PDB file of C-alpha atoms in Angstrom:
ATOM      1  CA  MET A 862      80.242 -46.646  58.037  1.00 58.00           C
ATOM      2  CA  LEU A 863      78.663 -46.608  55.144  1.00 70.00           C
ATOM      3  CA  LEU A 864      75.190 -45.669  55.566  1.00 68.00           C
ATOM      4  CA  LEU A 865      72.038 -46.472  53.468  1.00 71.00           C
ATOM      5  CA  SER A 866      68.615 -45.573  53.267  1.00 75.00           C
ATOM      6  CA  THR A 867      64.926 -44.923  51.660  1.00 78.00           C
ATOM      7  CA  ALA A 868      64.719 -41.757  53.897  1.00 81.00           C
ATOM      8  CA  GLU A 869      60.879 -41.717  53.397  1.00 77.00           C
ATOM      9  CA  ASN A 870      59.681 -38.513  53.776  1.00 74.00           C
ATOM     10  CA  LEU A 871      62.943 -37.080  54.225  1.00 82.00           C
ATOM     11  CA  THR A 872      62.911 -33.616  55.408  1.00 80.00           C
ATOM     12  CA  GLY A 873      65.146 -30.607  56.513  1.00 80.00           C
ATOM     13  CA  ALA A 874      64.513 -31.895  59.916  1.00 84.00           C
ATOM     14  CA  PHE A 875      67.043 -34.790  59.605  1.00 86.00           C
ATOM     15  CA  LEU A 876      69.716 -32.300  59.098  1.00 86.00           C
ATOM     16  CA  VAL A 877      69.116 -30.877  62.198  1.00 85.00           C
ATOM     17  CA  ASP A 878      68.527 -34.450  64.306  1.00 85.00           C
ATOM     18  CA  ALA A 879      71.506 -36.348  62.017  1.00 86.00           C
ATOM     19  CA  GLY A 880      73.639 -33.841  60.256  1.00 83.00           C
ATOM     20  CA  ARG A 881      77.098 -34.384  60.799  1.00 86.00           C
ATOM     21  CA  HIS A 882      76.238 -37.773  61.773  1.00 88.00           C
ATOM     22  CA  ALA A 883      75.032 -38.960  58.526  1.00 89.00           C
ATOM     23  CA  GLU A 884      77.482 -37.006  55.935  1.00 91.00           C
ATOM     24  CA  GLY A 885      78.284 -38.971  53.263  1.00 90.00           C
ATOM     25  CA  ALA A 886      75.142 -40.803  53.786  1.00 89.00           C
ATOM     26  CA  PHE A 887      73.488 -42.215  50.561  1.00 90.00           C
ATOM     27  CA  LEU A 888      69.697 -41.868  50.629  1.00 90.00           C
ATOM     28  CA  ALA A 889      66.465 -42.522  48.323  1.00 89.00           C
ATOM     29  CA  PRO A 890      63.440 -40.909  49.167  1.00 88.00           C
ATOM     30  CA  GLY A 891      62.027 -40.949  45.370  1.00 87.00           C
ATOM     31  CA  TYR A 892      62.529 -36.795  46.360  1.00 91.00           C
ATOM     32  CA  TYR A 893      63.418 -34.005  47.994  1.00 91.00           C
ATOM     33  CA  PRO A 894      62.555 -30.518  47.142  1.00 91.00           C
ATOM     34  CA  ASP A 895      66.291 -29.209  47.337  1.00 89.00           C
ATOM     35  CA  ASP A 896      66.036 -25.149  46.458  1.00 86.00           C
ATOM     36  CA  GLN A 897      69.528 -25.301  45.327  1.00 87.00           C
ATOM     37  CA  ASP A 898      68.900 -27.396  41.980  1.00 86.00           C
ATOM     38  CA  PRO A 899      67.516 -25.043  39.581  1.00 85.00           C
ATOM     39  CA  ALA A 900      65.203 -27.648  38.017  1.00 81.00           C
ATOM     40  CA  ASN A 901      63.170 -28.190  41.469  1.00 90.00           C
ATOM     41  CA  LYS A 902      63.691 -24.420  42.739  1.00 93.00           C
ATOM     42  CA  ALA A 903      60.549 -23.023  40.398  1.00 93.00           C
ATOM     43  CA  PHE A 904      58.542 -26.013  41.257  1.00 95.00           C
ATOM     44  CA  ILE A 905      59.154 -25.793  45.017  1.00 95.00           C
ATOM     45  CA  GLU A 906      58.548 -22.021  44.912  1.00 95.00           C
ATOM     46  CA  ARG A 907      55.126 -22.504  43.118  1.00 95.00           C
ATOM     47  CA  PHE A 908      54.373 -25.321  45.697  1.00 96.00           C
ATOM     48  CA  ILE A 909      55.345 -23.309  48.747  1.00 96.00           C
ATOM     49  CA  THR A 910      53.425 -20.221  47.325  1.00 97.00           C
ATOM     50  CA  ALA A 911      50.202 -22.180  46.580  1.00 97.00           C
ATOM     51  CA  PHE A 912      50.186 -24.361  49.852  1.00 97.00           C
ATOM     52  CA  GLY A 913      52.316 -23.285  52.326  1.00 96.00           C
ATOM     53  CA  ARG A 914      54.460 -25.758  52.727  1.00 93.00           C
ATOM     54  CA  ALA A 915      57.396 -27.553  50.786  1.00 91.00           C
ATOM     55  CA  PRO A 916      56.639 -30.838  48.717  1.00 93.00           C
ATOM     56  CA  GLY A 917      57.138 -33.852  49.174  1.00 90.00           C
ATOM     57  CA  PHE A 918      57.700 -36.903  47.044  1.00 90.00           C
ATOM     58  CA  VAL A 919      53.856 -37.351  46.208  1.00 92.00           C
ATOM     59  CA  GLU A 920      53.485 -34.232  45.045  1.00 95.00           C
ATOM     60  CA  ALA A 921      56.621 -34.725  42.486  1.00 94.00           C
ATOM     61  CA  TYR A 922      55.681 -37.983  41.489  1.00 93.00           C
ATOM     62  CA  ALA A 923      52.054 -36.649  40.559  1.00 95.00           C
ATOM     63  CA  PHE A 924      53.676 -33.446  38.962  1.00 96.00           C
ATOM     64  CA  ASP A 925      56.152 -35.813  37.246  1.00 94.00           C
ATOM     65  CA  ALA A 926      53.440 -38.078  36.266  1.00 92.00           C
ATOM     66  CA  ALA A 927      50.863 -35.040  34.574  1.00 92.00           C
ATOM     67  CA  GLN A 928      54.252 -33.561  32.793  1.00 91.00           C
ATOM     68  CA  LEU A 929      54.995 -37.356  31.091  1.00 89.00           C
ATOM     69  CA  ALA A 930      51.218 -38.053  30.154  1.00 88.00           C
ATOM     70  CA  ALA A 931      50.866 -34.943  28.239  1.00 89.00           C
ATOM     71  CA  ALA A 932      54.698 -35.150  26.458  1.00 87.00           C
ATOM     72  CA  ALA A 933      53.736 -39.083  25.628  1.00 85.00           C
ATOM     73  CA  GLY A 934      50.685 -37.659  24.206  1.00 81.00           C
ATOM     74  CA  GLY A 935      47.906 -39.760  22.436  1.00 75.00           C
ATOM     75  CA  VAL A 936      44.531 -40.761  22.744  1.00 80.00           C
ATOM     76  CA  GLY A 937      42.787 -42.614  25.230  1.00 86.00           C
ATOM     77  CA  ARG A 938      44.590 -45.059  27.396  1.00 86.00           C
ATOM     78  CA  ALA A 939      46.115 -47.881  24.553  1.00 86.00           C
ATOM     79  CA  GLY A 940      47.514 -43.597  23.191  1.00 87.00           C
ATOM     80  CA  LEU A 941      48.646 -42.915  26.492  1.00 86.00           C
ATOM     81  CA  VAL A 942      50.176 -46.460  27.065  1.00 85.00           C
ATOM     82  CA  ALA A 943      51.816 -46.665  23.022  1.00 85.00           C
ATOM     83  CA  GLY A 944      53.111 -42.952  23.854  1.00 86.00           C
ATOM     84  CA  LEU A 945      54.790 -44.016  27.498  1.00 86.00           C
ATOM     85  CA  SER A 946      56.768 -46.748  25.807  1.00 83.00           C
ATOM     86  CA  LYS A 947      58.836 -44.324  23.751  1.00 85.00           C
ATOM     87  CA  VAL A 948      59.206 -41.138  25.451  1.00 86.00           C
ATOM     88  CA  GLN A 949      62.114 -40.211  28.092  1.00 88.00           C
ATOM     89  CA  PHE A 950      61.346 -37.334  30.395  1.00 88.00           C
ATOM     90  CA  VAL A 951      63.716 -35.552  32.737  1.00 90.00           C
ATOM     91  CA  GLY A 952      61.596 -34.905  35.871  1.00 92.00           C
ATOM     92  CA  LEU A 953      61.915 -34.104  39.268  1.00 92.00           C
ATOM     93  CA  THR A 954      62.078 -37.627  40.481  1.00 91.00           C
ATOM     94  CA  GLY A 955      65.224 -38.226  37.531  1.00 88.00           C
ATOM     95  CA  THR A 956      65.175 -39.568  34.097  1.00 89.00           C
ATOM     96  CA  ILE A 957      62.073 -41.318  33.937  1.00 91.00           C
ATOM     97  CA  ARG A 958      61.704 -43.809  31.020  1.00 89.00           C
ATOM     98  CA  PHE A 959      59.807 -47.107  30.980  1.00 88.00           C
ATOM     99  CA  ASP A 960      60.620 -50.581  29.595  1.00 86.00           C
ATOM    100  CA  ALA A 961      58.678 -53.100  27.384  1.00 83.00           C
ATOM    101  CA  GLY A 962      56.717 -54.563  30.964  1.00 86.00           C
ATOM    102  CA  HIS A 963      55.366 -50.725  31.336  1.00 84.00           C
ATOM    103  CA  ARG A 964      57.729 -50.648  34.078  1.00 87.00           C
ATOM    104  CA  ARG A 965      59.937 -47.473  35.117  1.00 87.00           C
ATOM    105  CA  ALA A 966      63.373 -48.589  34.092  1.00 89.00           C
ATOM    106  CA  ASP A 967      65.495 -45.433  35.080  1.00 87.00           C
ATOM    107  CA  PRO A 968      67.570 -45.576  37.427  1.00 83.00           C
ATOM    108  CA  GLY A 969      66.112 -43.173  40.304  1.00 81.00           C
ATOM    109  CA  VAL A 970      68.089 -40.413  42.023  1.00 87.00           C
ATOM    110  CA  VAL A 971      70.386 -41.049  45.282  1.00 89.00           C
ATOM    111  CA  TYR A 972      71.085 -38.462  47.438  1.00 91.00           C
ATOM    112  CA  THR A 973      73.668 -37.626  50.026  1.00 91.00           C
ATOM    113  CA  VAL A 974      74.631 -35.534  52.736  1.00 92.00           C
ATOM    114  CA  VAL A 975      76.956 -33.081  52.083  1.00 93.00           C
ATOM    115  CA  GLU A 976      79.004 -30.326  54.311  1.00 93.00           C
ATOM    116  CA  GLU A 977      78.530 -26.999  53.165  1.00 91.00           C
ATOM    117  CA  ASN A 978      80.032 -23.666  54.807  1.00 88.00           C
ATOM    118  CA  THR A 979      80.085 -25.465  57.898  1.00 87.00           C
ATOM    119  CA  THR A 980      76.253 -26.582  57.697  1.00 89.00           C
ATOM    120  CA  TYR A 981      74.675 -29.849  56.044  1.00 92.00           C
ATOM    121  CA  ALA A 982      72.700 -29.877  53.070  1.00 92.00           C
ATOM    122  CA  ILE A 983      70.673 -32.748  51.052  1.00 92.00           C
ATOM    123  CA  ARG A 984      71.814 -32.875  47.834  1.00 91.00           C
ATOM    124  CA  VAL A 985      71.777 -35.232  44.626  1.00 89.00           C
ATOM    125  CA  ALA A 986      75.201 -37.242  44.991  1.00 89.00           C
ATOM    126  CA  LYS A 987      77.044 -36.898  41.501  1.00 81.00           C
TER     127      LYS A 987
END
């Protein structure tokens, strides 16, 4: 049986409750704080130091938005819009790019549950 889920607010508690039953599931929570992913590790560590908990998808999207706005450059709203249409940015929530209608046009990130050394983990699906 194939399990597909948006898995909103996905946390490690999911693995405690459903780990072995969800092995191979495809999950699309927008973001999952995988501390084994080098790109996420620094963000997660800084966030936990500052706030005492792991970041969720809202914080990851906010971080990506700030980084993307800085990368797009431009002055004012019109400059930002023009810059966003030309930039592609690798963020916590995937490789971000926008289409001509100013909508996010990248495929997003899909995660899966895998067994690692007799425990279960959530990793980016390859």
